[in-house]
Amino acid sequence: MNSYDIQSMNIDEVNSILKEYGEKSFRAKQIFQWLHEKQSKSYDMMTNIPVGLKERLQTDYPLTQLKEVAKNEDLQDKTVKYLFELEDGQLIETVLMSYKYGYSVCISSQVGCRMGCTFCASTLNGLTRQLLPSEMLEQIYHIERQLEEPIHSVVIMGTGEPFDNYENLQRFIELISYEKGRNLSRRHITVSTCGIIEKIQRFSLDSPQVNLAISLHSPYQEQRADMMPIAKKNELHDLIQTCHEYVRQTGRRISFEYSLIHNVNDTKQHALDLADLLKGLLCHVNLIPINPVDEKEQEASDQDHVLKFQKILGNHNIISTIRRSLGQNIDAACGQLRNQYRKNL
């Protein structure tokens, strides 16, 4: 048997199963399309597949199921936060965001996270396990079935460090962008990382069309290492050099996520030194007033600080935007809803 569940397999691997069963190869395309283009929740929905084959597949390769256990909607900005229970009882979060251009879904790549960033709720209980490609896909498919329309873009920016689950991430990208399946443009996929240099280098070769976002949060190595322990092994100077090489390799612009924390990393000097750090790099800075997390005791920068920070960057030719604050009323920061749900059990 293949080590992957069938929803995590590519079409060649599905075909290998069917060959073992003595089935014709055209069945692989049919089944793959039912799983990814039509997003079937059960084999019973596959109307052009023989009953005997469906029964055998159900026995050998039961489909991945996510159970929706909570759904919070912010009526003001139309953000929806989903809490899903996996088949082993673990919980993950997914966020649906509404923009003028369409819907975007922010998915999780792990159950928990081991990166230990000081401002993030995802790390409070550490890493439990990796998500399978099917579990990443099903976050999107579940929402698309509810919307009854396709989402425009996907960001892997929820709970977890995607590059800490690299092989499953790459399989997810392969499957969701495959032309005979969901066929989502790779240019509509963004992967966010804490800045694991080795994996950024691999990513530039494996997925050059996929957008890359890097959590930065400080222009200073020492402060960044205090905020993000992964920075102790991936030093800022080396990271920025890697970013320049990434741009040369792919021709793609990098987005830097910069979470603004009151009286921590939002000063004028921070802005000036950030502009100097990024000088000459094809990039964009996404300024993010943090969603407060009770356990972290940190406050978001006020609007005045955020605007002054942005102005300084602009004066030094660094393009930046201020992320629209989404879902503060529904525990939309990574890990918040999951932790709140556990507390209430």
C-alpha positions as a printed Julia matrix, in Angstrom:
345×3 Matrix{Float64}:
   0.0    0.0     0.0
   1.05   3.59   -0.63
   2.17   5.44    2.5
  -0.1    8.39    1.64
  -3.87   8.45    1.96
  -5.53   8.6    -1.44
  -6.36  12.33   -1.25
  -2.65  13.04   -0.72
  -1.61  11.01   -3.77
  -0.85  12.4    -7.19
  -2.57  10.92  -10.23
   0.3    8.53  -10.99
   0.1    7.08   -7.49
  -3.65   6.65   -7.77
  -3.06   4.86  -11.06
  -0.59   2.51   -9.34
  -3.28   1.47   -6.87
  -5.73   0.8    -9.65
  -3.18  -1.26  -11.57
  -2.76  -3.45   -8.49
  -6.54  -3.83   -8.47
  -6.51  -4.79  -12.15
  -8.44  -1.65  -13.16
  -8.09   0.39  -16.35
  -5.83   3.47  -16.14
  -8.59   5.9   -17.12
 -10.18   5.28  -13.72
  -7.28   7.13  -12.07
  -8.2   10.38  -13.81
 -11.87   9.9   -12.92
 -11.17   9.29   -9.25
  -8.61  12.09   -9.04
 -11.11  14.55  -10.51
 -13.81  13.41   -8.09
 -11.41  13.99   -5.19
  -9.96  17.35   -6.23
 -12.0   19.0    -8.97
 -15.42  17.96   -7.68
 -14.23  17.68   -4.05
 -16.29  14.61   -3.19
 -16.79  13.88    0.5
 -17.41  10.14   -0.1
 -16.9    7.44   -2.68
 -20.69   7.13   -2.95
 -20.76  10.45   -4.82
 -18.55   9.05   -7.6
 -21.36   8.13   -9.97
 -19.22   6.83  -12.85
 -17.08   4.51  -10.67
 -18.14   0.83  -10.33
 -19.66  -0.09   -6.96
 -17.14  -2.86   -6.35
 -14.2   -0.52   -6.88
 -15.7    2.1    -4.59
 -16.21  -0.49   -1.86
 -12.62  -1.72   -2.14
 -11.24   1.84   -2.05
 -13.38   2.66    0.97
 -11.88  -0.33    2.78
  -8.26   0.28    1.76
  -8.23   4.09    1.45
 -10.97   5.76    3.52
 -11.28   9.46    2.72
  -9.89  12.14    5.03
 -12.63  13.87    6.98
 -12.55  17.14    8.89
 -15.29  17.8    11.43
 -16.3   21.44   11.85
 -16.6   21.96   15.61
 -16.75  25.77   15.73
 -17.34  28.58   13.29
 -17.1   32.22   14.33
 -18.01  35.02   11.96
 -17.11  38.69   12.26
 -20.1   40.4    10.68
 -18.18  43.67   10.4
 -15.46  42.47    8.03
 -16.93  39.08    6.95
 -13.99  37.12    8.33
 -14.88  33.56    9.33
 -12.76  31.45   11.68
 -13.21  27.68   11.47
 -12.11  25.16   14.07
 -11.78  21.65   12.64
 -11.35  18.37   14.46
  -9.14  15.82   12.73
  -9.78  12.09   12.76
  -7.38  11.62   15.7
  -9.18  14.3    17.74
  -6.61  17.04   17.19
  -7.81  20.58   16.42
  -6.72  22.97   13.68
  -7.83  26.43   12.6
  -8.62  27.95    9.21
  -9.63  31.52    8.36
 -11.78  32.7     5.46
 -11.18  36.33    4.5
 -13.21  38.45    2.11
 -11.53  40.97   -0.19
 -12.65  43.02   -3.19
 -10.93  40.57   -5.54
 -12.51  37.49   -3.93
 -12.1   35.08   -1.04
  -8.79  34.08    0.5
  -8.31  31.12    2.84
  -5.54  30.99    5.43
  -4.79  27.37    6.3
  -2.76  25.58    8.96
   0.15  23.29    8.09
   0.73  21.68   11.5
  -1.11  20.83   14.69
   0.59  23.34   16.96
   4.02  24.81   16.31
   7.52  24.46   17.76
   8.95  27.77   16.58
   8.25  29.49   19.93
   7.6   33.03   18.64
   6.82  35.21   21.62
   3.83  37.02   20.11
   2.0   33.99   18.68
  -0.7   31.83   20.29
   0.12  28.86   18.03
   3.22  27.98   20.04
   1.62  27.85   23.48
   1.35  24.05   23.52
   4.2   23.2    21.15
   4.07  20.97   18.09
   1.78  17.92   18.17
   2.13  16.6    14.62
   2.4   17.43   10.93
  -0.66  17.83    8.73
  -1.0   15.54    5.72
  -1.5   17.13    2.3
  -5.1   15.91    2.36
  -5.72  17.65    5.69
  -4.38  20.89    4.25
  -6.48  20.49    1.11
  -9.65  19.61    2.97
  -9.55  22.92    4.88
 -10.03  24.63    1.52
 -12.46  22.11    0.03
 -14.72  22.25    3.1
 -15.03  26.02    2.77
 -15.52  25.94   -0.99
 -18.35  23.43   -0.57
 -20.02  25.81    1.89
 -19.49  28.87   -0.3
 -20.51  27.0    -3.44
 -17.9   29.01   -5.3
 -14.12  28.82   -5.68
 -11.79  30.76   -3.44
  -9.34  33.12   -5.14
  -6.16  32.52   -3.16
  -4.58  30.45   -0.41
  -2.07  31.5     2.23
  -0.26  28.91    4.32
   0.06  31.25    7.24
  -2.1   29.63    9.92
  -0.89  27.44   12.76
   2.51  25.89   12.14
   5.72  26.57   10.23
   5.13  25.3     6.67
   8.82  24.69    6.02
   8.91  22.47    9.11
   6.49  20.23    7.15
   8.27  20.7     3.84
   7.54  17.48    1.94
   3.83  17.57    2.74
   3.75  21.26    1.83
   5.24  20.55   -1.58
   2.75  17.75   -2.19
  -0.09  20.08   -1.2
   1.13  22.67   -3.73
   1.44  20.0    -6.42
  -2.1   18.75   -5.84
  -3.97  22.03   -5.48
  -2.35  23.47   -8.6
  -2.64  20.36  -10.78
  -4.55  21.21  -13.95
  -6.7   18.05  -13.83
  -7.68  18.73  -10.24
  -8.4   21.95   -8.34
  -6.12  23.88  -10.75
  -5.4   26.84   -8.49
  -2.73  29.11   -9.96
   0.56  28.88   -8.09
   0.72  32.66   -8.24
  -2.36  32.64   -5.98
  -0.55  30.63   -3.29
   1.57  32.24   -0.58
   3.76  30.37    1.88
   4.8   32.15    5.06
   7.92  31.1     6.94
   9.79  32.22   10.04
  12.91  32.33    7.87
  14.49  28.88    7.65
  17.34  29.61    5.28
  17.98  26.08    3.99
  14.3   25.61    3.11
  14.05  29.01    1.41
  16.9   27.94   -0.84
  15.11  24.67   -1.67
  11.8   26.46   -2.15
  13.29  28.79   -4.77
  14.06  25.7    -6.88
  10.99  23.59   -6.07
   8.25  26.23   -6.25
   9.57  29.37   -7.96
   6.08  30.55   -8.97
   4.64  30.4    -5.45
   4.72  33.6    -3.39
   7.06  33.73   -0.42
   6.4   35.67    2.8
   8.96  35.86    5.59
   8.24  36.82    9.19
  10.78  39.49   10.07
   9.45  41.57   12.99
  12.72  43.33   13.81
  15.72  44.77   11.93
  18.06  43.64   14.74
  19.47  40.13   15.09
  19.44  40.09   18.89
  15.88  41.34   19.24
  14.63  39.09   16.46
  16.24  36.07   18.13
  14.51  36.99   21.39
  11.15  37.25   19.59
  11.73  34.28   17.26
  14.04  31.53   18.59
  14.51  30.12   15.07
  16.53  33.27   14.3
  19.33  32.02   16.55
  20.18  29.42   13.89
  19.09  31.55   10.93
  20.84  34.85   11.52
  19.4   38.01   10.06
  22.41  38.9     7.9
  22.42  35.43    6.34
  18.66  35.53    5.89
  18.77  38.82    3.96
  21.58  37.5     1.75
  19.42  34.44    1.06
  16.53  36.74    0.15
  18.67  38.58   -2.41
  19.65  35.23   -3.9
  16.0   34.13   -3.93
  15.03  37.22   -5.95
  17.89  36.62   -8.38
  16.88  32.98   -8.75
  13.12  33.46   -9.18
  12.62  37.08  -10.23
   9.83  37.18   -7.62
   9.19  39.85   -5.0
   9.39  38.79   -1.35
   6.86  39.91    1.23
   8.08  40.57    4.75
   5.59  40.24    7.6
   6.27  42.78   10.33
   4.05  42.5    13.41
   3.97  45.85   15.19
   4.06  45.54   18.98
   3.63  48.63   21.12
   6.93  49.89   22.59
   8.76  46.78   21.36
   9.52  47.09   17.63
   7.52  50.11   16.42
   9.89  53.02   17.04
  11.23  55.52   14.53
  14.67  53.92   14.78
  13.22  50.51   14.03
  11.65  51.89   10.87
  14.86  53.6     9.75
  16.98  50.53   10.34
  14.41  48.28    8.67
  14.54  50.5     5.58
  18.33  50.29    5.58
  18.24  46.5     6.0
  15.95  46.04    2.99
  17.58  48.62    0.74
  17.98  47.35   -2.82
  15.89  44.22   -2.28
  12.78  43.56   -4.39
  10.32  43.33   -1.54
   7.16  44.52    0.1
   6.56  44.98    3.83
   3.24  43.95    5.3
   2.76  45.91    8.53
   0.55  43.99   10.97
  -0.75  45.47   14.22
  -0.82  42.27   16.26
  -4.02  40.66   17.46
  -3.58  40.72   21.26
  -3.11  37.29   22.87
  -4.1   37.04   26.55
  -1.21  34.75   27.5
   1.39  37.01   25.83
   0.58  40.36   27.52
   1.53  42.39   24.46
  -0.29  45.32   22.9
  -0.7   46.27   19.27
   0.83  49.53   18.08
  -1.73  52.31   17.87
  -2.77  53.72   14.5
  -0.56  56.8    14.86
   2.58  54.68   15.37
   1.66  52.41   12.47
   1.17  55.31   10.06
   4.42  57.01   11.11
   6.27  53.71   10.69
   4.86  53.29    7.2
   5.72  56.87    6.24
   9.36  56.39    7.19
   9.59  53.27    5.07
   8.0   55.08    2.15
  10.42  57.99    2.47
  13.22  55.44    2.01
  11.63  53.77   -1.03
  10.4   50.68    0.8
   6.91  49.72   -0.35
   4.59  48.75    2.48
   0.94  48.22    3.27
  -0.93  48.03    6.53
  -2.82  44.8     6.83
  -6.49  45.37    7.34
  -7.3   44.23   10.87
  -9.44  41.15   10.42
 -11.34  39.03   12.89
 -10.31  40.58   16.2
 -13.8   39.85   17.5
 -13.57  36.12   16.71
 -10.12  35.07   18.05
  -8.69  35.16   14.53
  -5.0   35.22   15.45
  -3.26  31.88   14.91
  -3.99  29.48   17.76
  -6.45  31.67   19.65
  -9.68  29.86   18.84
  -8.1   26.45   19.38
  -6.82  27.44   22.8
 -10.1   29.09   23.78
 -12.04  25.99   22.74
  -9.8   23.78   24.87
 -10.3   26.03   27.88
 -14.07  25.7    27.57
 -14.07  21.9    27.38
